């Protein structure tokens, strides 16, 4: 919800890892969405996409972003509340995180968002 607010909208599709809060596994290759998560996706009107199991290429796209935020922002950060942490990470994203060029595309999230807005 915070990311939708931050970007001022909801993307058409969102890629997720196969975590329990998102999926309840697969049935004959089809993703079984967690009921609560499915309600969330329906409410915000986006199409959820799950990484293919055992395919590091797609899973890495999700995990590398988390690792970058952890290493470049979170470690050593102190905060008084979740609201304080959210304010700090938004400032970091504006100053640093969204200005870094993506290793694959060579384009920063800030530039990509301007193109796709």
PDB file of N, CA and C in Angstrom, residues 12-75:
ATOM      1  N   UNK A  12      -0.153  -2.413 -13.364  1.00  0.00           N
ATOM      2  CA  UNK A  12      -1.071  -3.424 -13.888  1.00  0.00           C
ATOM      3  C   UNK A  12      -0.691  -4.814 -13.400  1.00  0.00           C
ATOM      4  N   UNK A  13       0.619  -5.091 -13.297  1.00  0.00           N
ATOM      5  CA  UNK A  13       1.117  -6.401 -12.861  1.00  0.00           C
ATOM      6  C   UNK A  13       2.185  -6.201 -11.804  1.00  0.00           C
ATOM      7  N   UNK A  14       2.239  -7.122 -10.829  1.00  0.00           N
ATOM      8  CA  UNK A  14       3.250  -7.063  -9.780  1.00  0.00           C
ATOM      9  C   UNK A  14       3.850  -8.459  -9.599  1.00  0.00           C
ATOM     10  N   UNK A  15       5.187  -8.548  -9.609  1.00  0.00           N
ATOM     11  CA  UNK A  15       5.896  -9.812  -9.458  1.00  0.00           C
ATOM     12  C   UNK A  15       6.197 -10.078  -7.988  1.00  0.00           C
ATOM     13  N   UNK A  16       5.876 -11.294  -7.535  1.00  0.00           N
ATOM     14  CA  UNK A  16       6.100 -11.688  -6.148  1.00  0.00           C
ATOM     15  C   UNK A  16       6.881 -12.986  -6.081  1.00  0.00           C
ATOM     16  N   UNK A  17       7.590 -13.154  -4.975  1.00  0.00           N
ATOM     17  CA  UNK A  17       8.203 -14.426  -4.661  1.00  0.00           C
ATOM     18  C   UNK A  17       7.088 -15.374  -4.205  1.00  0.00           C
ATOM     19  N   UNK A  18       7.372 -16.634  -4.101  1.00  0.00           N
ATOM     20  CA  UNK A  18       6.369 -17.634  -3.719  1.00  0.00           C
ATOM     21  C   UNK A  18       6.276 -17.804  -2.203  1.00  0.00           C
ATOM     22  N   UNK A  19       6.182 -16.711  -1.486  1.00  0.00           N
ATOM     23  CA  UNK A  19       6.108 -16.786  -0.027  1.00  0.00           C
ATOM     24  C   UNK A  19       4.685 -17.126   0.420  1.00  0.00           C
ATOM     25  N   UNK A  20       4.558 -17.642   1.629  1.00  0.00           N
ATOM     26  CA  UNK A  20       3.267 -18.116   2.132  1.00  0.00           C
ATOM     27  C   UNK A  20       2.218 -17.021   2.260  1.00  0.00           C
ATOM     28  N   UNK A  21       2.635 -15.803   2.439  1.00  0.00           N
ATOM     29  CA  UNK A  21       1.662 -14.711   2.518  1.00  0.00           C
ATOM     30  C   UNK A  21       1.077 -14.367   1.158  1.00  0.00           C
ATOM     31  N   UNK A  22       1.664 -14.916   0.099  1.00  0.00           N
ATOM     32  CA  UNK A  22       1.216 -14.641  -1.267  1.00  0.00           C
ATOM     33  C   UNK A  22       0.590 -15.877  -1.922  1.00  0.00           C
ATOM     34  N   UNK A  23       1.262 -17.013  -1.827  1.00  0.00           N
ATOM     35  CA  UNK A  23       0.732 -18.223  -2.481  1.00  0.00           C
ATOM     36  C   UNK A  23       0.558 -19.367  -1.487  1.00  0.00           C
ATOM     37  N   UNK A  24      -0.362 -20.251  -1.832  1.00  0.00           N
ATOM     38  CA  UNK A  24      -0.543 -21.500  -1.091  1.00  0.00           C
ATOM     39  C   UNK A  24      -0.003 -22.665  -1.918  1.00  0.00           C
ATOM     40  N   UNK A  25       0.964 -22.404  -2.743  1.00  0.00           N
ATOM     41  CA  UNK A  25       1.564 -23.432  -3.580  1.00  0.00           C
ATOM     42  C   UNK A  25       1.011 -23.415  -4.985  1.00  0.00           C
ATOM     43  N   UNK A  26       1.095 -24.558  -5.642  1.00  0.00           N
ATOM     44  CA  UNK A  26       0.623 -24.693  -7.021  1.00  0.00           C
ATOM     45  C   UNK A  26      -0.181 -25.973  -7.152  1.00  0.00           C
ATOM     46  N   UNK A  27      -1.109 -25.945  -8.074  1.00  0.00           N
ATOM     47  CA  UNK A  27      -1.921 -27.116  -8.385  1.00  0.00           C
ATOM     48  C   UNK A  27      -1.835 -27.337  -9.887  1.00  0.00           C
ATOM     49  N   UNK A  28      -1.165 -28.412 -10.287  1.00  0.00           N
ATOM     50  CA  UNK A  28      -0.928 -28.719 -11.689  1.00  0.00           C
ATOM     51  C   UNK A  28      -0.281 -27.543 -12.425  1.00  0.00           C
ATOM     52  N   UNK A  29       0.669 -26.918 -11.742  1.00  0.00           N
ATOM     53  CA  UNK A  29       1.423 -25.818 -12.327  1.00  0.00           C
ATOM     54  C   UNK A  29       0.793 -24.444 -12.180  1.00  0.00           C
ATOM     55  N   UNK A  30      -0.462 -24.395 -11.752  1.00  0.00           N
ATOM     56  CA  UNK A  30      -1.141 -23.102 -11.583  1.00  0.00           C
ATOM     57  C   UNK A  30      -0.980 -22.602 -10.151  1.00  0.00           C
ATOM     58  N   UNK A  31      -0.712 -21.306 -10.016  1.00  0.00           N
ATOM     59  CA  UNK A  31      -0.534 -20.702  -8.699  1.00  0.00           C
ATOM     60  C   UNK A  31      -1.857 -20.712  -7.944  1.00  0.00           C
ATOM     61  N   UNK A  32      -1.801 -21.157  -6.688  1.00  0.00           N
ATOM     62  CA  UNK A  32      -2.949 -21.053  -5.788  1.00  0.00           C
ATOM     63  C   UNK A  32      -2.669 -19.855  -4.882  1.00  0.00           C
ATOM     64  N   UNK A  33      -3.355 -18.752  -5.132  1.00  0.00           N
ATOM     65  CA  UNK A  33      -3.121 -17.523  -4.373  1.00  0.00           C
ATOM     66  C   UNK A  33      -3.688 -17.659  -2.970  1.00  0.00           C
ATOM     67  N   UNK A  34      -2.958 -17.136  -2.004  1.00  0.00           N
ATOM     68  CA  UNK A  34      -3.445 -17.041  -0.638  1.00  0.00           C
ATOM     69  C   UNK A  34      -4.718 -16.186  -0.672  1.00  0.00           C
ATOM     70  N   UNK A  35      -5.778 -16.619   0.010  1.00  0.00           N
ATOM     71  CA  UNK A  35      -7.082 -15.947  -0.071  1.00  0.00           C
ATOM     72  C   UNK A  35      -6.999 -14.476   0.327  1.00  0.00           C
ATOM     73  N   UNK A  36      -6.300 -14.188   1.401  1.00  0.00           N
ATOM     74  CA  UNK A  36      -6.204 -12.788   1.860  1.00  0.00           C
ATOM     75  C   UNK A  36      -5.432 -11.943   0.848  1.00  0.00           C
ATOM     76  N   UNK A  37      -4.359 -12.525   0.297  1.00  0.00           N
ATOM     77  CA  UNK A  37      -3.588 -11.814  -0.716  1.00  0.00           C
ATOM     78  C   UNK A  37      -4.418 -11.592  -1.975  1.00  0.00           C
ATOM     79  N   UNK A  38      -5.191 -12.594  -2.381  1.00  0.00           N
ATOM     80  CA  UNK A  38      -6.054 -12.466  -3.569  1.00  0.00           C
ATOM     81  C   UNK A  38      -7.051 -11.325  -3.385  1.00  0.00           C
ATOM     82  N   UNK A  39      -7.576 -11.177  -2.186  1.00  0.00           N
ATOM     83  CA  UNK A  39      -8.486 -10.059  -1.895  1.00  0.00           C
ATOM     84  C   UNK A  39      -7.755  -8.721  -2.027  1.00  0.00           C
ATOM     85  N   UNK A  40      -6.527  -8.669  -1.531  1.00  0.00           N
ATOM     86  CA  UNK A  40      -5.700  -7.464  -1.626  1.00  0.00           C
ATOM     87  C   UNK A  40      -5.465  -7.091  -3.092  1.00  0.00           C
ATOM     88  N   UNK A  41      -5.073  -8.077  -3.910  1.00  0.00           N
ATOM     89  CA  UNK A  41      -4.819  -7.833  -5.335  1.00  0.00           C
ATOM     90  C   UNK A  41      -6.097  -7.387  -6.046  1.00  0.00           C
ATOM     91  N   UNK A  42      -7.216  -8.011  -5.703  1.00  0.00           N
ATOM     92  CA  UNK A  42      -8.489  -7.640  -6.329  1.00  0.00           C
ATOM     93  C   UNK A  42      -8.899  -6.222  -5.923  1.00  0.00           C
ATOM     94  N   UNK A  43      -8.713  -5.888  -4.655  1.00  0.00           N
ATOM     95  CA  UNK A  43      -9.081  -4.559  -4.165  1.00  0.00           C
ATOM     96  C   UNK A  43      -8.293  -3.474  -4.897  1.00  0.00           C
ATOM     97  N   UNK A  44      -6.989  -3.697  -5.067  1.00  0.00           N
ATOM     98  CA  UNK A  44      -6.134  -2.709  -5.729  1.00  0.00           C
ATOM     99  C   UNK A  44      -6.082  -2.900  -7.247  1.00  0.00           C
ATOM    100  N   UNK A  45      -6.764  -3.916  -7.736  1.00  0.00           N
ATOM    101  CA  UNK A  45      -6.948  -4.138  -9.171  1.00  0.00           C
ATOM    102  C   UNK A  45      -5.619  -4.279  -9.924  1.00  0.00           C
ATOM    103  N   UNK A  46      -4.739  -5.161  -9.416  1.00  0.00           N
ATOM    104  CA  UNK A  46      -3.531  -5.496 -10.159  1.00  0.00           C
ATOM    105  C   UNK A  46      -3.489  -7.005 -10.377  1.00  0.00           C
ATOM    106  N   UNK A  47      -2.725  -7.406 -11.361  1.00  0.00           N
ATOM    107  CA  UNK A  47      -2.564  -8.825 -11.671  1.00  0.00           C
ATOM    108  C   UNK A  47      -1.297  -9.307 -10.972  1.00  0.00           C
ATOM    109  N   UNK A  48      -1.433 -10.228 -10.025  1.00  0.00           N
ATOM    110  CA  UNK A  48      -0.234 -10.747  -9.372  1.00  0.00           C
ATOM    111  C   UNK A  48       0.448 -11.792 -10.258  1.00  0.00           C
ATOM    112  N   UNK A  49       1.748 -11.766 -10.274  1.00  0.00           N
ATOM    113  CA  UNK A  49       2.552 -12.748 -10.989  1.00  0.00           C
ATOM    114  C   UNK A  49       3.501 -13.370  -9.968  1.00  0.00           C
ATOM    115  N   UNK A  50       3.655 -14.685 -10.017  1.00  0.00           N
ATOM    116  CA  UNK A  50       4.563 -15.380  -9.104  1.00  0.00           C
ATOM    117  C   UNK A  50       5.815 -15.807  -9.855  1.00  0.00           C
ATOM    118  N   UNK A  51       6.950 -15.709  -9.178  1.00  0.00           N
ATOM    119  CA  UNK A  51       8.194 -16.208  -9.756  1.00  0.00           C
ATOM    120  C   UNK A  51       8.044 -17.698 -10.030  1.00  0.00           C
ATOM    121  N   UNK A  52       8.668 -18.151 -11.088  1.00  0.00           N
ATOM    122  CA  UNK A  52       8.656 -19.587 -11.362  1.00  0.00           C
ATOM    123  C   UNK A  52       9.556 -20.288 -10.356  1.00  0.00           C
ATOM    124  N   UNK A  53       9.056 -21.368  -9.747  1.00  0.00           N
ATOM    125  CA  UNK A  53       9.886 -22.092  -8.777  1.00  0.00           C
ATOM    126  C   UNK A  53      11.177 -22.601  -9.417  1.00  0.00           C
ATOM    127  N   UNK A  54      12.249 -22.531  -8.638  1.00  0.00           N
ATOM    128  CA  UNK A  54      13.553 -23.040  -9.060  1.00  0.00           C
ATOM    129  C   UNK A  54      14.097 -22.338 -10.298  1.00  0.00           C
ATOM    130  N   UNK A  55      13.658 -21.128 -10.519  1.00  0.00           N
ATOM    131  CA  UNK A  55      14.197 -20.348 -11.635  1.00  0.00           C
ATOM    132  C   UNK A  55      14.807 -19.074 -11.049  1.00  0.00           C
ATOM    133  N   UNK A  56      16.085 -19.144 -10.806  1.00  0.00           N
ATOM    134  CA  UNK A  56      16.784 -18.059 -10.113  1.00  0.00           C
ATOM    135  C   UNK A  56      16.669 -16.727 -10.828  1.00  0.00           C
ATOM    136  N   UNK A  57      16.518 -16.752 -12.148  1.00  0.00           N
ATOM    137  CA  UNK A  57      16.482 -15.502 -12.908  1.00  0.00           C
ATOM    138  C   UNK A  57      15.332 -14.595 -12.469  1.00  0.00           C
ATOM    139  N   UNK A  58      14.117 -15.142 -12.326  1.00  0.00           N
ATOM    140  CA  UNK A  58      12.990 -14.296 -11.918  1.00  0.00           C
ATOM    141  C   UNK A  58      13.023 -14.018 -10.427  1.00  0.00           C
ATOM    142  N   UNK A  59      13.374 -15.019  -9.624  1.00  0.00           N
ATOM    143  CA  UNK A  59      13.414 -14.819  -8.178  1.00  0.00           C
ATOM    144  C   UNK A  59      14.457 -13.767  -7.817  1.00  0.00           C
ATOM    145  N   UNK A  60      15.562 -13.770  -8.533  1.00  0.00           N
ATOM    146  CA  UNK A  60      16.620 -12.795  -8.276  1.00  0.00           C
ATOM    147  C   UNK A  60      16.168 -11.362  -8.451  1.00  0.00           C
ATOM    148  N   UNK A  61      15.241 -11.121  -9.367  1.00  0.00           N
ATOM    149  CA  UNK A  61      14.732  -9.766  -9.573  1.00  0.00           C
ATOM    150  C   UNK A  61      14.035  -9.246  -8.332  1.00  0.00           C
ATOM    151  N   UNK A  62      13.378 -10.129  -7.606  1.00  0.00           N
ATOM    152  CA  UNK A  62      12.693  -9.749  -6.371  1.00  0.00           C
ATOM    153  C   UNK A  62      13.705  -9.605  -5.249  1.00  0.00           C
ATOM    154  N   UNK A  63      14.572 -10.597  -5.088  1.00  0.00           N
ATOM    155  CA  UNK A  63      15.473 -10.634  -3.943  1.00  0.00           C
ATOM    156  C   UNK A  63      16.602  -9.619  -4.021  1.00  0.00           C
ATOM    157  N   UNK A  64      17.104  -9.303  -5.211  1.00  0.00           N
ATOM    158  CA  UNK A  64      18.203  -8.343  -5.316  1.00  0.00           C
ATOM    159  C   UNK A  64      17.797  -6.956  -4.824  1.00  0.00           C
ATOM    160  N   UNK A  65      16.571  -6.572  -5.093  1.00  0.00           N
ATOM    161  CA  UNK A  65      16.108  -5.258  -4.625  1.00  0.00           C
ATOM    162  C   UNK A  65      16.090  -5.213  -3.104  1.00  0.00           C
ATOM    163  N   UNK A  66      15.616  -6.280  -2.484  1.00  0.00           N
ATOM    164  CA  UNK A  66      15.580  -6.341  -1.019  1.00  0.00           C
ATOM    165  C   UNK A  66      16.997  -6.296  -0.458  1.00  0.00           C
ATOM    166  N   UNK A  67      17.906  -7.050  -1.061  1.00  0.00           N
ATOM    167  CA  UNK A  67      19.300  -7.072  -0.601  1.00  0.00           C
ATOM    168  C   UNK A  67      19.932  -5.685  -0.733  1.00  0.00           C
ATOM    169  N   UNK A  68      19.659  -4.994  -1.842  1.00  0.00           N
ATOM    170  CA  UNK A  68      20.214  -3.652  -2.052  1.00  0.00           C
ATOM    171  C   UNK A  68      19.701  -2.683  -0.983  1.00  0.00           C
ATOM    172  N   UNK A  69      18.413  -2.724  -0.696  1.00  0.00           N
ATOM    173  CA  UNK A  69      17.836  -1.841   0.325  1.00  0.00           C
ATOM    174  C   UNK A  69      18.417  -2.165   1.696  1.00  0.00           C
ATOM    175  N   UNK A  70      18.534  -3.450   1.990  1.00  0.00           N
ATOM    176  CA  UNK A  70      19.100  -3.856   3.283  1.00  0.00           C
ATOM    177  C   UNK A  70      20.526  -3.350   3.428  1.00  0.00           C
ATOM    178  N   UNK A  71      21.366  -3.611   2.436  1.00  0.00           N
ATOM    179  CA  UNK A  71      22.778  -3.236   2.514  1.00  0.00           C
ATOM    180  C   UNK A  71      23.006  -1.729   2.449  1.00  0.00           C
ATOM    181  N   UNK A  72      22.242  -1.035   1.623  1.00  0.00           N
ATOM    182  CA  UNK A  72      22.502   0.385   1.374  1.00  0.00           C
ATOM    183  C   UNK A  72      21.721   1.333   2.265  1.00  0.00           C
ATOM    184  N   UNK A  73      20.644   0.843   2.869  1.00  0.00           N
ATOM    185  CA  UNK A  73      19.835   1.718   3.712  1.00  0.00           C
ATOM    186  C   UNK A  73      19.642   1.168   5.118  1.00  0.00           C
ATOM    187  N   UNK A  74      19.120  -0.019   5.215  1.00  0.00           N
ATOM    188  CA  UNK A  74      18.596  -0.511   6.489  1.00  0.00           C
ATOM    189  C   UNK A  74      19.659  -0.764   7.551  1.00  0.00           C
ATOM    190  N   UNK A  75      20.777  -1.406   7.164  1.00  0.00           N
ATOM    191  CA  UNK A  75      21.820  -1.714   8.147  1.00  0.00           C
ATOM    192  C   UNK A  75      22.361  -0.408   8.734  1.00  0.00           C
TER     193      UNK A  75
END
